[in-house]
Amino acid sequence: MNAAELARDALMAGAGAAVTLSALGVPAAWPFVGRMYVHQYDPQAFFDGADTWLAVHDDVAATRLNVEALVGEVATTSWRSADGRAFDRRMDAYLAGLRSIEIRAVVTALVLRTVGAALVAMILYQFLVAAAMAALALWVLTAALTPLSLVTARTAATRCLTGLYENYRAVESLLDTLLHGCAAALSAAVAVDAGAKAARGDGGGLRDLAAATFAQGPLLVWGTANRIERDLTAHGLTGRRKGTGGPLPQGVPQAAGAKALDDVASGSQTITGRYVPAQAADGSYSFPWE
């Protein structure tokens, strides 16, 4: 079983426990369902990406060593002309560029592995939460055999679920902080490199950054729409309006639940999942008008 399957199983177990507890008069379990739906992802993609970047590092490092060896053979001490000095400057800049790629490749790989490990940890934690919810549901269901025990069990279960949900949200907050930090690290690695080149009068780094960002435009737009759809579905699962806490219109939570079930079964969002932009061989994405 991989992490993605474990995340799906945790959601199913948590949803089943929430339905059971709600039927037994303990609705405090239901808020978990929307949050568990949000954390449906496959961390393996991040580990695969990290391996790819490490392979890039190895290839670039091998290229740099070969170039250094060739330069060492050509740039002898007897080559003191203006052409020789120009050659040295150009090769030094070229080798510095290769070293910069090596550093960014390692940083990117480390960040991707960190993100993947954090998502795996979140999935494992979510599975433990779902298991605790299932245990509570079984306990309350057993206590339902006697009315007096049921009242006590409801009170105790509600208190446990309230505390568990607060802890769950705190863990989510830590995960968000870590992921934002990882994104900042990647952005800084690229910005520092482009900024250093610009400071030396070379605007190529900034132009490359702008061109690469524009080439990823369709994916950025699609990713934003996909996240909005996911968040709206998760909000619909709560059955409550934001801010006021009042109930959503009749049928909205049920529709959100059916959609969430389809999303988990298909592995993608029902609406935006159909329109994933195609990636070209060079890593860019085509705009609709192209």
XYZ file of C-alpha atoms in Angstrom:
290
model
C 0.000 0.000 0.000
C 1.394 3.400 -0.987
C 0.816 6.746 0.702
C -1.933 7.794 -1.715
C -3.908 4.634 -0.975
C -3.379 5.144 2.755
C -4.735 8.692 2.475
C -7.810 7.397 0.664
C -8.350 4.654 3.246
C -8.026 7.204 6.061
C -10.695 9.383 4.434
C -13.040 6.446 3.982
C -12.525 5.279 7.564
C -12.932 8.804 8.919
C -16.083 9.424 6.873
C -17.579 6.126 8.008
C -16.821 6.926 11.630
C -18.247 10.447 11.247
C -21.496 9.130 9.759
C -21.810 6.550 12.549
C -21.097 9.078 15.292
C -23.495 11.624 13.783
C -26.231 8.986 13.715
C -25.516 8.319 17.389
C -25.852 11.997 18.300
C -22.156 13.016 18.153
C -21.800 15.436 15.199
C -18.384 16.668 16.380
C -16.680 14.120 14.103
C -18.038 15.566 10.866
C -15.588 18.514 10.500
C -12.766 16.002 10.072
C -14.203 14.743 6.788
C -13.690 17.969 4.852
C -10.153 18.336 6.138
C -9.267 14.721 5.341
C -10.610 15.242 1.835
C -8.149 18.108 1.358
C -5.196 15.870 2.197
C -5.577 13.474 -0.692
C -2.300 13.501 -2.612
C 0.522 11.266 -3.820
C 3.862 12.161 -2.181
C 5.694 9.767 -4.501
C 5.662 12.433 -7.206
C 7.876 14.618 -5.013
C 10.344 11.800 -4.371
C 10.478 11.049 -8.103
C 11.089 14.732 -8.797
C 13.907 14.794 -6.252
C 15.557 11.800 -7.936
C 15.321 13.566 -11.287
C 17.013 16.680 -9.923
C 19.769 14.614 -8.323
C 20.347 12.987 -11.707
C 20.577 16.486 -13.216
C 23.180 17.378 -10.590
C 25.250 14.298 -11.413
C 25.107 14.996 -15.167
C 26.048 18.654 -14.767
C 28.843 17.829 -12.315
C 30.290 15.301 -14.770
C 30.083 17.881 -17.557
C 31.824 20.502 -15.421
C 34.672 18.147 -14.549
C 35.157 17.283 -18.218
C 35.155 20.942 -19.212
C 37.637 21.805 -16.458
C 39.934 19.058 -17.712
C 39.716 20.348 -21.284
C 40.277 23.939 -20.210
C 43.285 22.846 -18.193
C 44.801 21.350 -21.330
C 44.142 24.428 -23.471
C 44.781 27.322 -21.080
C 48.502 26.854 -20.533
C 50.671 29.413 -18.791
C 52.254 30.347 -22.115
C 48.925 31.652 -23.438
C 49.256 35.257 -22.252
C 47.566 37.057 -25.122
C 44.329 39.032 -25.017
C 42.570 36.080 -26.636
C 43.822 33.806 -23.867
C 42.531 36.114 -21.149
C 39.154 36.438 -22.909
C 38.993 32.663 -23.163
C 39.714 32.320 -19.442
C 36.986 34.803 -18.550
C 34.415 33.077 -20.709
C 35.242 29.629 -19.409
C 35.241 30.846 -15.795
C 31.750 32.280 -16.315
C 30.621 29.066 -18.007
C 31.976 26.882 -15.177
C 30.413 29.195 -12.583
C 27.089 28.726 -14.354
C 27.462 24.956 -14.162
C 28.269 25.138 -10.444
C 25.185 27.294 -9.938
C 23.048 24.650 -11.657
C 24.555 21.968 -9.427
C 23.719 23.938 -6.285
C 20.161 24.661 -7.398
C 19.636 21.029 -8.360
C 20.679 19.863 -4.885
C 18.556 22.520 -3.167
C 15.549 21.591 -5.290
C 16.027 17.880 -4.587
C 16.300 18.496 -0.841
C 13.182 20.665 -0.850
C 11.192 18.094 -2.821
C 12.258 15.292 -0.492
C 11.334 17.428 2.508
C 7.886 18.117 1.057
C 7.372 14.450 0.224
C 8.379 13.359 3.734
C 6.095 15.992 5.297
C 3.129 14.825 3.220
C 3.787 11.190 4.137
C 3.903 12.195 7.814
C 0.599 14.056 7.428
C -1.033 11.041 5.795
C 0.192 8.740 8.570
C -1.095 11.174 11.199
C -4.431 11.396 9.380
C -4.705 7.604 9.343
C -4.124 7.515 13.107
C -6.821 10.166 13.575
C -9.233 8.126 11.456
C -8.420 5.031 13.527
C -9.131 6.977 16.732
C -12.437 8.168 15.286
C -13.378 4.599 14.354
C -12.553 3.444 17.889
C -14.729 6.212 19.342
C -17.582 5.262 17.017
C -17.340 1.641 18.119
C -17.285 2.696 21.774
C -20.348 4.943 21.462
C -22.143 2.276 19.431
C -21.473 -0.259 22.187
C -22.610 2.224 24.826
C -25.887 2.694 22.940
C -27.061 -0.602 24.387
C -28.005 1.280 27.560
C -29.448 4.841 27.428
C -27.509 6.054 30.477
C -24.209 4.827 29.090
C -25.006 6.452 25.748
C -25.404 9.894 27.293
C -22.064 9.582 29.069
C -20.394 8.224 25.941
C -21.734 11.077 23.814
C -20.357 13.679 26.204
C -16.963 12.008 26.486
C -16.729 11.402 22.719
C -17.608 15.014 21.936
C -14.920 16.234 24.331
C -12.333 13.875 22.812
C -13.225 14.836 19.240
C -13.103 18.555 20.017
C -9.605 18.248 21.435
C -8.512 15.973 18.598
C -9.798 18.404 15.983
C -7.888 21.275 17.578
C -4.744 19.157 17.450
C -5.482 18.200 13.835
C -5.773 21.845 12.814
C -2.542 22.659 14.644
C -0.730 19.934 12.696
C -2.224 21.306 9.478
C -0.906 24.746 10.392
C 2.589 23.339 10.920
C 2.404 21.557 7.566
C 1.306 24.751 5.803
C 4.171 26.676 7.390
C 6.675 24.040 6.285
C 5.324 23.935 2.725
C 5.408 27.723 2.443
C 8.982 27.660 3.731
C 9.930 25.088 1.081
C 8.327 27.214 -1.637
C 10.234 30.239 -0.369
C 13.499 28.271 -0.457
C 12.951 27.315 -4.088
C 12.014 30.870 -5.018
C 15.061 32.229 -3.219
C 17.402 29.808 -4.990
C 16.155 30.966 -8.381
C 15.937 34.663 -7.464
C 19.451 34.765 -5.992
C 20.927 33.214 -9.121
C 19.049 35.542 -11.471
C 19.793 38.544 -9.245
C 23.501 37.748 -9.102
C 23.661 37.592 -12.888
C 21.749 40.861 -13.195
C 24.160 42.511 -10.759
C 27.019 41.526 -13.072
C 25.195 43.105 -16.008
C 23.829 39.848 -17.391
C 20.061 40.096 -17.776
C 19.800 36.642 -19.296
C 18.859 35.068 -15.969
C 15.889 37.384 -15.485
C 14.754 36.874 -19.078
C 15.011 33.107 -18.693
C 13.037 33.279 -15.427
C 10.299 35.359 -17.039
C 10.134 33.061 -20.075
C 10.017 29.927 -17.906
C 7.265 31.396 -15.726
C 5.231 32.350 -18.795
C 5.709 28.847 -20.245
C 4.196 27.407 -17.072
C 1.238 29.808 -17.249
C -1.431 27.275 -18.286
C -0.423 24.946 -15.456
C -0.469 27.790 -12.909
C -3.965 28.819 -14.003
C -5.195 25.235 -13.961
C -3.612 24.586 -10.558
C -5.358 27.623 -9.090
C -8.723 26.528 -10.485
C -8.147 22.985 -9.256
C -7.400 24.211 -5.739
C -10.503 26.429 -5.714
C -12.649 23.459 -6.728
C -11.074 21.310 -4.004
C -11.578 23.949 -1.321
C -15.203 24.551 -2.334
C -15.878 20.816 -2.164
C -14.262 20.596 1.263
C -16.349 23.567 2.427
C -19.499 21.925 1.114
C -18.703 18.815 3.137
C -18.751 20.824 6.356
C -22.414 21.735 5.810
C -21.760 25.112 7.430
C -21.380 28.653 6.136
C -18.093 30.374 6.771
C -18.256 33.167 9.303
C -21.831 32.741 10.516
C -21.650 28.984 10.995
C -25.204 28.625 9.748
C -26.263 25.580 7.717
C -25.691 25.482 3.955
C -28.753 25.116 1.690
C -30.343 21.683 1.683
C -28.661 19.365 -0.780
C -25.296 21.148 -0.896
C -23.533 18.882 1.643
C -25.006 15.813 -0.049
C -23.840 16.983 -3.474
C -20.404 17.777 -2.064
C -20.230 14.316 -0.513
C -21.127 12.634 -3.818
C -18.570 14.746 -5.661
C -15.880 14.021 -3.062
C -16.547 10.294 -3.436
C -16.153 10.596 -7.215
C -12.982 12.667 -6.814
C -11.369 10.095 -4.537
C -12.456 7.172 -6.726
C -11.167 8.788 -9.949
C -8.066 10.344 -8.390
C -8.822 13.831 -9.749
C -11.257 16.705 -9.382
C -14.528 16.118 -11.215
C -14.502 19.399 -13.180
C -10.952 20.717 -13.522
C -9.473 17.225 -13.552
C -10.665 16.842 -17.148
C -8.677 19.829 -18.358
C -5.111 19.158 -17.244
C -2.912 21.072 -19.722
C -0.674 18.932 -21.912
C 3.057 19.256 -21.299
C 5.455 19.600 -24.221
C 8.763 17.767 -24.441
C 10.628 20.866 -23.254
C 8.497 21.101 -20.092
C 6.338 24.015 -21.253
C 2.549 24.046 -21.542
C 0.467 25.200 -24.473
C -2.055 27.990 -24.178
C -5.563 27.334 -25.531
C -5.010 29.648 -28.505
C -1.795 27.924 -29.565
